[in-house]
Coordinates of C-alpha atoms and ligand atoms in Angstrom, one line a residue:
M1 CA 145.8 100.2 27.0
G2 CA 143.6 103.1 27.8
D3 CA 142.3 103.1 31.4
H4 CA 143.2 99.5 32.0
M5 CA 146.0 98.2 34.1
K6 CA 148.7 96.5 32.1
F7 CA 150.0 93.3 33.6
S8 CA 153.4 92.0 32.6
L9 CA 154.0 88.8 34.4
D10 CA 157.2 87.1 33.6
L11 CA 156.8 83.4 34.0
A12 CA 160.1 82.2 32.6
E13 CA 161.7 79.2 34.1
P14 CA 164.5 80.2 36.5
D15 CA 168.0 78.9 35.8
H16 CA 171.4 79.3 37.2
K17 CA 172.2 82.2 34.9
R18 CA 169.2 84.2 35.8
P19 CA 167.7 85.9 38.9
S20 CA 165.3 83.7 40.8
L21 CA 161.7 83.3 39.8
S22 CA 160.4 85.4 42.6
R23 CA 162.7 88.4 41.7
R24 CA 161.7 88.0 38.0
C25 CA 158.0 87.7 38.7
F26 CA 156.8 91.3 38.5
I27 CA 153.7 93.2 37.8
T28 CA 154.0 96.6 36.2
A29 CA 151.2 99.2 35.9
S30 CA 150.8 101.7 33.2
A31 CA 151.1 105.3 34.5
G32 CA 148.3 107.1 36.2
L33 CA 146.2 104.1 37.1
A34 CA 146.0 104.3 40.9
G35 CA 142.7 102.7 42.0
S36 CA 141.8 101.4 38.6
L37 CA 142.9 97.8 38.9
A38 CA 141.8 94.8 37.0
A39 CA 138.2 94.5 36.0
G40 CA 135.9 94.9 39.1
A41 CA 138.6 95.7 41.7
A42 CA 137.7 98.6 44.0
A43 CA 139.8 101.1 45.9
A44 CA 140.1 100.4 49.6
D45 CA 141.9 101.9 52.6
S46 CA 140.7 100.1 55.8
L47 CA 139.6 96.8 57.2
A48 CA 136.0 98.1 57.2
D49 CA 136.2 97.4 53.4
V50 CA 136.5 93.6 53.9
P51 CA 134.1 91.2 55.7
P52 CA 134.7 90.3 59.3
R53 CA 136.4 87.1 60.4
E54 CA 134.2 84.0 60.7
D55 CA 133.8 80.9 62.9
G56 CA 135.0 77.7 61.3
A57 CA 133.4 74.3 60.8
D58 CA 134.7 71.2 62.8
L59 CA 137.8 69.5 61.5
S60 CA 137.0 66.4 59.5
G61 CA 138.5 63.2 58.1
H62 CA 138.7 64.6 54.6
S63 CA 137.7 67.9 53.1
E64 CA 135.1 68.9 50.5
R65 CA 134.9 71.7 48.0
S66 CA 133.4 75.0 49.1
Q67 CA 129.6 75.0 48.9
Y68 CA 130.1 77.9 46.5
V69 CA 132.2 75.9 44.0
K70 CA 130.3 73.8 41.5
L71 CA 132.5 71.5 39.5
A72 CA 131.3 68.5 37.6
R73 CA 132.1 66.3 34.6
I74 CA 129.6 65.9 31.8
P75 CA 128.5 62.4 31.0
E76 CA 127.9 61.8 27.3
S77 CA 126.8 58.8 25.3
G78 CA 128.8 59.6 22.1
P79 CA 129.7 62.6 19.8
G80 CA 127.0 65.3 20.3
K81 CA 124.9 63.1 22.7
R82 CA 124.8 65.2 25.8
N83 CA 122.5 65.3 28.9
V84 CA 122.1 61.6 28.9
D85 CA 121.2 59.2 31.7
P86 CA 124.5 58.4 33.4
A87 CA 123.6 54.7 32.8
D88 CA 123.9 55.3 29.0
A89 CA 127.1 57.4 29.2
I90 CA 130.3 56.1 27.6
N91 CA 132.4 59.0 28.7
S92 CA 132.4 61.9 31.2
K93 CA 134.2 65.1 30.3
T94 CA 136.5 67.3 32.4
P95 CA 135.4 70.9 33.0
L96 CA 138.5 72.5 31.4
D97 CA 136.9 75.9 31.5
K98 CA 136.7 75.9 35.3
L99 CA 140.2 74.6 36.3
F100 CA 143.5 76.3 36.9
G101 CA 147.1 75.3 36.4
G102 CA 148.0 72.0 34.7
I103 CA 146.8 69.2 37.1
T104 CA 143.3 67.9 36.9
P105 CA 141.7 67.0 40.3
S106 CA 141.3 63.2 40.5
D107 CA 137.5 63.3 40.7
L108 CA 137.4 65.5 37.6
H109 CA 139.8 63.5 35.5
Y110 CA 137.8 62.6 32.4
E111 CA 136.4 59.1 32.4
R112 CA 136.0 56.7 29.5
S113 CA 134.8 53.2 30.6
H114 CA 133.4 50.8 28.1
S115 CA 131.4 48.7 30.6
G116 CA 131.2 50.8 33.7
A117 CA 133.8 51.1 36.5
P118 CA 134.2 47.9 38.5
D119 CA 135.2 48.4 42.1
L120 CA 137.8 45.7 42.4
D121 CA 139.0 44.2 45.8
P122 CA 142.8 44.8 45.9
A123 CA 143.2 41.8 48.1
M124 CA 141.8 39.6 45.3
H125 CA 143.3 41.4 42.3
R126 CA 146.2 39.8 40.4
L127 CA 148.3 40.8 37.4
L128 CA 149.5 37.9 35.2
V129 CA 152.6 38.5 33.1
H130 CA 153.3 35.7 30.6
G131 CA 153.8 34.7 26.9
M132 CA 157.3 34.9 25.4
V133 CA 159.1 35.1 28.8
K134 CA 161.6 32.9 30.7
K135 CA 159.5 33.0 33.9
P136 CA 155.8 33.9 34.0
L137 CA 154.8 35.7 37.2
V138 CA 151.7 36.9 39.0
F139 CA 151.8 40.2 40.9
N140 CA 149.4 41.6 43.5
V141 CA 149.2 45.2 44.5
E142 CA 151.4 44.8 47.5
D143 CA 154.1 43.3 45.2
L144 CA 154.0 46.4 43.0
K145 CA 154.1 48.8 46.0
S146 CA 157.2 47.1 47.4
M147 CA 159.2 47.7 44.1
P148 CA 161.1 50.8 43.0
S149 CA 158.6 53.4 41.7
V150 CA 158.3 56.3 39.3
S151 CA 156.0 59.3 39.7
R152 CA 155.2 61.2 36.6
V153 CA 152.8 64.0 35.6
V154 CA 151.3 63.1 32.2
F155 CA 148.2 63.8 30.3
I156 CA 145.9 61.0 29.2
E157 CA 143.7 61.8 26.2
C158 CA 141.0 59.8 24.5
T159 CA 141.5 59.4 20.8
G160 CA 137.9 60.7 20.5
N161 CA 138.8 64.0 22.0
G162 CA 137.7 66.8 19.5
W163 CA 135.4 64.5 17.5
E164 CA 132.6 67.1 18.0
N165 CA 134.3 69.4 15.5
W166 CA 135.2 67.1 12.7
K167 CA 132.3 67.9 10.5
K168 CA 130.5 70.9 11.9
A169 CA 130.7 73.3 14.8
D170 CA 127.7 73.4 17.2
A171 CA 127.7 77.0 18.4
N172 CA 126.4 76.0 21.8
L173 CA 129.4 73.9 22.9
T174 CA 131.7 74.8 25.8
V175 CA 135.3 73.8 25.8
Q176 CA 134.3 71.0 28.2
N177 CA 132.2 69.6 25.3
T178 CA 134.8 70.1 22.6
H179 CA 138.0 69.2 24.5
G180 CA 137.0 67.6 27.8
L181 CA 138.5 64.1 27.0
V182 CA 142.0 65.1 28.2
S183 CA 143.3 65.4 31.7
T184 CA 146.7 65.5 33.5
N185 CA 147.5 63.7 36.8
E186 CA 150.6 62.6 38.6
W187 CA 150.6 58.8 38.4
T188 CA 152.8 56.6 40.5
G189 CA 153.8 53.0 39.7
V190 CA 156.4 50.4 38.6
P191 CA 158.3 50.9 35.4
L192 CA 157.3 48.4 32.7
K193 CA 161.0 47.8 32.1
L194 CA 161.4 46.4 35.6
I195 CA 158.5 43.9 35.0
V196 CA 160.0 42.9 31.6
D197 CA 163.4 42.2 33.3
L198 CA 161.8 40.2 36.1
V199 CA 160.0 37.9 33.8
G200 CA 162.9 37.7 31.3
K201 CA 161.2 38.8 28.1
D202 CA 162.4 36.9 25.1
A203 CA 164.5 39.1 22.8
G204 CA 162.2 38.1 19.9
S205 CA 159.1 39.6 21.5
H206 CA 158.3 43.1 20.2
W207 CA 154.6 43.3 21.1
M208 CA 152.8 43.2 24.4
L209 CA 149.1 42.5 25.0
A210 CA 147.6 44.5 27.9
E211 CA 144.1 43.4 29.1
G212 CA 141.7 44.9 31.5
G213 CA 139.7 43.2 34.2
D214 CA 136.4 44.9 33.4
A215 CA 133.5 43.1 31.7
A216 CA 134.3 44.7 28.3
G217 CA 137.8 43.1 28.5
V218 CA 139.5 46.0 26.7
A219 CA 142.7 44.5 25.4
R220 CA 145.4 46.2 23.2
S221 CA 148.5 45.2 21.4
I222 CA 151.4 47.6 22.2
P223 CA 154.6 47.8 20.2
L224 CA 157.6 47.5 22.5
T225 CA 159.6 50.5 21.1
D226 CA 162.5 51.8 23.2
E227 CA 160.4 54.9 24.0
I228 CA 157.5 52.7 25.4
L229 CA 159.8 50.3 27.2
N230 CA 161.5 53.3 28.9
E231 CA 158.4 55.3 29.7
A232 CA 155.4 53.1 30.3
F233 CA 154.5 52.1 33.8
I234 CA 152.0 50.2 35.9
A235 CA 150.4 52.7 38.1
Y236 CA 148.7 52.2 41.5
G237 CA 148.8 55.9 42.6
Q238 CA 147.0 58.9 41.3
N239 CA 147.7 62.4 42.6
G240 CA 149.3 61.0 45.7
E241 CA 146.6 58.4 46.6
P242 CA 145.5 55.0 45.4
L243 CA 143.8 55.1 41.9
R244 CA 140.1 55.9 41.9
P245 CA 138.0 53.0 40.7
A246 CA 136.9 55.0 37.6
H247 CA 140.6 55.2 36.6
G248 CA 141.6 51.6 37.1
F249 CA 141.9 50.8 40.8
P250 CA 143.9 48.9 41.9
M251 CA 146.3 49.1 38.9
R252 CA 146.4 50.5 35.3
L253 CA 148.9 50.9 32.5
V254 CA 150.1 54.4 31.9
M255 CA 151.5 55.1 28.4
P256 CA 152.8 58.7 28.3
G257 CA 152.0 60.4 25.0
F258 CA 149.9 57.5 23.5
E259 CA 146.2 57.2 22.9
G260 CA 144.0 56.9 25.9
N261 CA 142.7 53.5 25.0
L262 CA 146.2 52.0 25.5
N263 CA 146.2 53.1 29.2
I264 CA 144.5 49.8 30.2
K265 CA 142.5 50.1 33.5
W266 CA 141.9 47.3 36.0
L267 CA 145.0 45.7 34.5
R268 CA 144.9 41.9 34.8
R269 CA 147.3 40.6 32.1
L270 CA 150.4 41.5 30.2
K271 CA 151.4 39.0 27.5
F272 CA 154.5 39.2 25.4
G273 CA 154.6 38.0 21.8
E274 CA 155.9 38.4 18.2
Q275 CA 152.8 39.9 16.5
P276 CA 149.9 42.1 17.4
W277 CA 146.9 40.1 18.6
M278 CA 144.4 42.0 16.4
T279 CA 141.8 42.3 19.2
R280 CA 138.5 44.0 18.4
W281 CA 139.8 47.1 20.0
E282 CA 142.4 47.5 17.2
T283 CA 140.3 46.2 14.3
A284 CA 136.6 47.0 14.6
R285 CA 137.4 49.9 17.0
Y286 CA 140.1 52.6 17.3
T287 CA 141.1 52.5 13.7
Q288 CA 141.0 55.6 11.5
L289 CA 138.8 55.6 8.4
Q290 CA 140.6 57.3 5.5
A291 CA 139.1 59.4 2.7
N292 CA 139.5 56.4 0.4
G293 CA 137.4 54.1 2.6
K294 CA 140.4 52.1 4.0
A295 CA 141.2 52.2 7.7
T296 CA 144.6 52.8 9.3
Q297 CA 145.5 50.7 12.3
F298 CA 147.7 51.5 15.3
Q299 CA 147.7 55.3 15.0
L300 CA 148.9 55.5 18.6
R301 CA 150.5 58.8 19.2
M302 CA 148.5 61.8 20.5
D303 CA 149.5 64.8 18.5
T304 CA 150.4 68.4 19.3
N305 CA 147.3 70.3 20.6
S306 CA 146.1 73.4 22.4
V307 CA 142.8 75.2 23.2
I308 CA 141.9 78.5 24.7
T309 CA 139.8 77.8 27.8
T310 CA 139.2 81.5 28.9
P311 CA 137.4 83.0 27.1
S312 CA 135.7 80.0 25.4
G313 CA 132.4 78.7 24.1
T314 CA 129.2 80.2 25.7
M315 CA 131.2 82.7 27.9
A316 CA 130.6 86.4 27.5
I317 CA 133.3 89.1 27.7
K318 CA 133.2 92.9 28.0
P319 CA 135.3 95.3 26.0
G320 CA 138.7 96.0 27.6
Y321 CA 141.4 94.0 29.3
Q322 CA 141.3 90.2 29.1
R323 CA 143.8 87.7 30.4
I324 CA 143.4 84.9 27.8
N325 CA 144.5 81.5 29.0
G326 CA 144.4 77.9 27.9
L327 CA 146.0 74.5 27.8
A328 CA 148.5 72.9 25.4
W329 CA 149.9 69.4 25.2
S330 CA 151.8 67.0 22.9
G331 CA 152.3 63.3 22.9
H332 CA 155.7 63.9 21.2
G333 CA 157.3 65.7 24.0
K334 CA 157.3 69.1 25.7
I335 CA 155.3 72.2 24.6
A336 CA 157.9 74.7 23.3
K337 CA 155.7 77.5 22.2
V338 CA 152.1 78.6 22.1
E339 CA 150.9 81.4 19.9
I340 CA 147.6 83.2 20.0
S341 CA 145.7 85.1 17.3
T342 CA 143.0 87.6 18.3
D343 CA 142.3 88.5 14.7
G344 CA 141.1 85.3 13.1
A345 CA 144.6 83.7 12.5
N346 CA 145.9 86.7 10.5
S347 CA 148.6 87.7 13.1
W348 CA 150.1 85.7 16.0
K349 CA 151.7 86.7 19.3
P350 CA 153.6 84.4 21.7
A351 CA 151.8 83.4 24.9
Q352 CA 153.5 82.9 28.2
L353 CA 153.9 79.3 29.4
T354 CA 153.4 78.5 33.1
Q355 CA 156.5 76.6 34.2
P356 CA 157.4 73.8 34.5
A357 CA 156.3 72.8 31.0
L358 CA 156.6 69.0 31.4
P359 CA 156.9 66.5 28.5
K360 CA 153.6 64.8 27.6
A361 CA 151.7 66.9 30.2
Q362 CA 149.2 69.7 29.8
V363 CA 150.8 73.2 30.2
R364 CA 148.9 76.4 31.0
F365 CA 149.4 79.4 28.7
Q366 CA 148.4 83.0 29.1
M367 CA 148.4 86.3 27.2
D368 CA 147.1 89.9 27.7
W369 CA 144.5 91.1 25.3
V370 CA 142.5 94.3 25.1
W371 CA 139.2 93.6 23.3
D372 CA 138.1 96.7 21.3
G373 CA 134.5 95.6 21.2
K374 CA 134.5 94.6 17.5
P375 CA 133.5 91.0 16.4
T376 CA 136.6 88.8 16.0
R377 CA 137.9 85.3 16.3
I378 CA 140.5 84.0 18.7
V379 CA 142.6 80.9 18.2
S380 CA 145.7 79.2 19.7
R381 CA 148.5 77.2 18.0
S382 CA 151.0 75.1 19.8
T383 CA 154.5 73.9 18.8
D384 CA 156.4 71.1 20.6
D385 CA 160.1 70.6 21.2
Q386 CA 160.2 68.1 18.3
G387 CA 159.1 70.8 15.9
N388 CA 155.5 69.6 15.5
V389 CA 153.0 72.5 14.9
Q390 CA 149.3 72.2 15.6
P391 CA 147.6 72.3 12.2
D392 CA 144.9 74.7 11.2
R393 CA 141.5 73.1 10.6
K394 CA 141.5 73.4 6.8
S395 CA 144.8 71.8 6.2
F396 CA 144.1 69.1 8.9
V397 CA 140.8 68.1 7.3
A398 CA 142.4 68.2 3.8
A399 CA 145.1 65.8 5.0
M400 CA 142.9 63.4 7.0
G401 CA 139.7 63.5 4.9
S402 CA 136.3 63.8 6.6
N403 CA 135.6 60.1 7.2
A404 CA 138.0 60.1 10.2
L405 CA 136.7 60.4 13.8
F406 CA 139.8 60.1 16.0
H407 CA 143.0 62.1 16.7
Y408 CA 141.5 65.5 16.0
N409 CA 144.1 68.1 16.9
A410 CA 143.2 71.0 14.6
Q411 CA 143.4 74.6 16.0
Q412 CA 140.2 75.6 17.9
T413 CA 138.6 78.9 16.9
W414 CA 136.2 80.8 19.2
S415 CA 134.3 83.7 17.6
V416 CA 133.4 86.8 19.7
D417 CA 130.4 88.8 18.5
E418 CA 129.6 92.5 19.0
T419 CA 127.8 91.6 22.3
G420 CA 130.9 89.8 23.6
R421 CA 129.3 86.3 23.3
V422 CA 131.9 83.6 22.6
R423 CA 131.0 80.7 20.3
N424 CA 132.5 77.5 18.9
V425 CA 133.1 77.9 15.1
L426 CA 135.1 75.9 12.6
D427 CA 137.6 78.6 11.5
Ligands
MTE501 N1 140.0 48.0 31.0 C1 139.7 49.1 30.4 N2 140.7 50.0 30.2 C2 140.4 51.2 29.5 C3 139.1 51.5 29.1 C4 138.1 50.6 29.4 O1 136.9 50.8 29.1 N3 138.4 49.4 30.1 N4 138.9 52.7 28.4 C5 140.1 53.2 27.7 C6 139.9 54.4 27.1 S1 139.0 54.4 25.6 C7 140.4 55.6 27.6 S2 140.3 57.0 26.7 C8 141.1 55.6 28.9 C9 140.4 56.6 29.8 O2 141.0 56.6 31.0 P1 140.3 57.4 32.2 O3 138.9 56.9 32.3 O4 141.1 57.2 33.4 O5 140.3 58.9 31.8 O6 141.2 54.3 29.5 C10 141.3 53.3 28.6 N5 141.5 52.0 29.3
MO502 MO1 139.3 56.5 24.6

């Protein structure tokens, strides 16, 4: 590792057989490196080396980000259509390259709204639950809040995430552009199962229609598998506070592991029935065009995915020590392993996963790398606990054909040129 300090940070999950995390979290330095810390760190031996203490601002009702921190989503009006007037935007992407850990701040959770974000009055809002049930019911927000609740950290991902790279790679894209339609929040709400039991769903009903209260009237037919009945919930809470209007205030459906579109916002109706309703959102839209020109319906699961966020598109690195990190997620379950290649997918090394790695949530991965200054390509590959491996781009496109637009989960390659410039490339 030459003159560079070597970090070896063990992030393994503690368990009863092992010493505690704090005892196992250690940093070791290669010999003879006193004073030569990570990039940019300087030797110091007195308080004169750090700035003096400062007066504080008045305390306030809520806190803002530091004036020195600039974080924003990017509104876009479709694949490759950036820098648009927000009035024309159809989605707004999360700055994955500027965030830490696994939770997305609420105001930076990506947004996809088909007809803007209505600001609904919770006192007026109602949820109708009807169809093949013994007793149709109407719930308001207070009804939901008074019931037993679940809180769960899960990712929501738009089926369109990754659509930028289906056909070509624009070298000027950041990871926010390529992968910013996925975010992870802690959502709180009432289990769907409880609502199903309260209304007395007919045993012959295996589908549920969920409809939003926005002008677009997004409505989807959801198959009532055991997994969905056990895991779906109607959320009113987001990262410890009421939902933000952009994310469905005052209530939305949360469907852990399934396509973003099913997570119906501003939820106003659940209807139980025998067959899917074939709404325009599952016929004209959100179907997957195959190579033979036919479209597949109800491709609902979000697949195993990962992306390196540092270093990533448009960043620049210097030769020497780098701490690579990124995010991995799978709609099938928990991320079990992430591997990184720093030589264009020729050889792979395991990355460390930041614990806890929760099922159907984004997990942060990290790895040491010393860049020798020669042009190369870096890429990550995730595997989940159900054995699904994120495909390389060539086999993914060969399997899906190039007519498709949704559910892109191929490995993301970043090239590094001799000046250290990092760029989006296909493979
Ligand atoms: N009522 C309604 N629900 C909706 C949408 C919408 O436009 N209206 N957009 C859907 C789509 S396409 C996605 S990807 C997710 C996005 O959720 P978010 O904006 O909270 O990230 O919400 C889904 N639920
Ligand atoms: Mo979406």
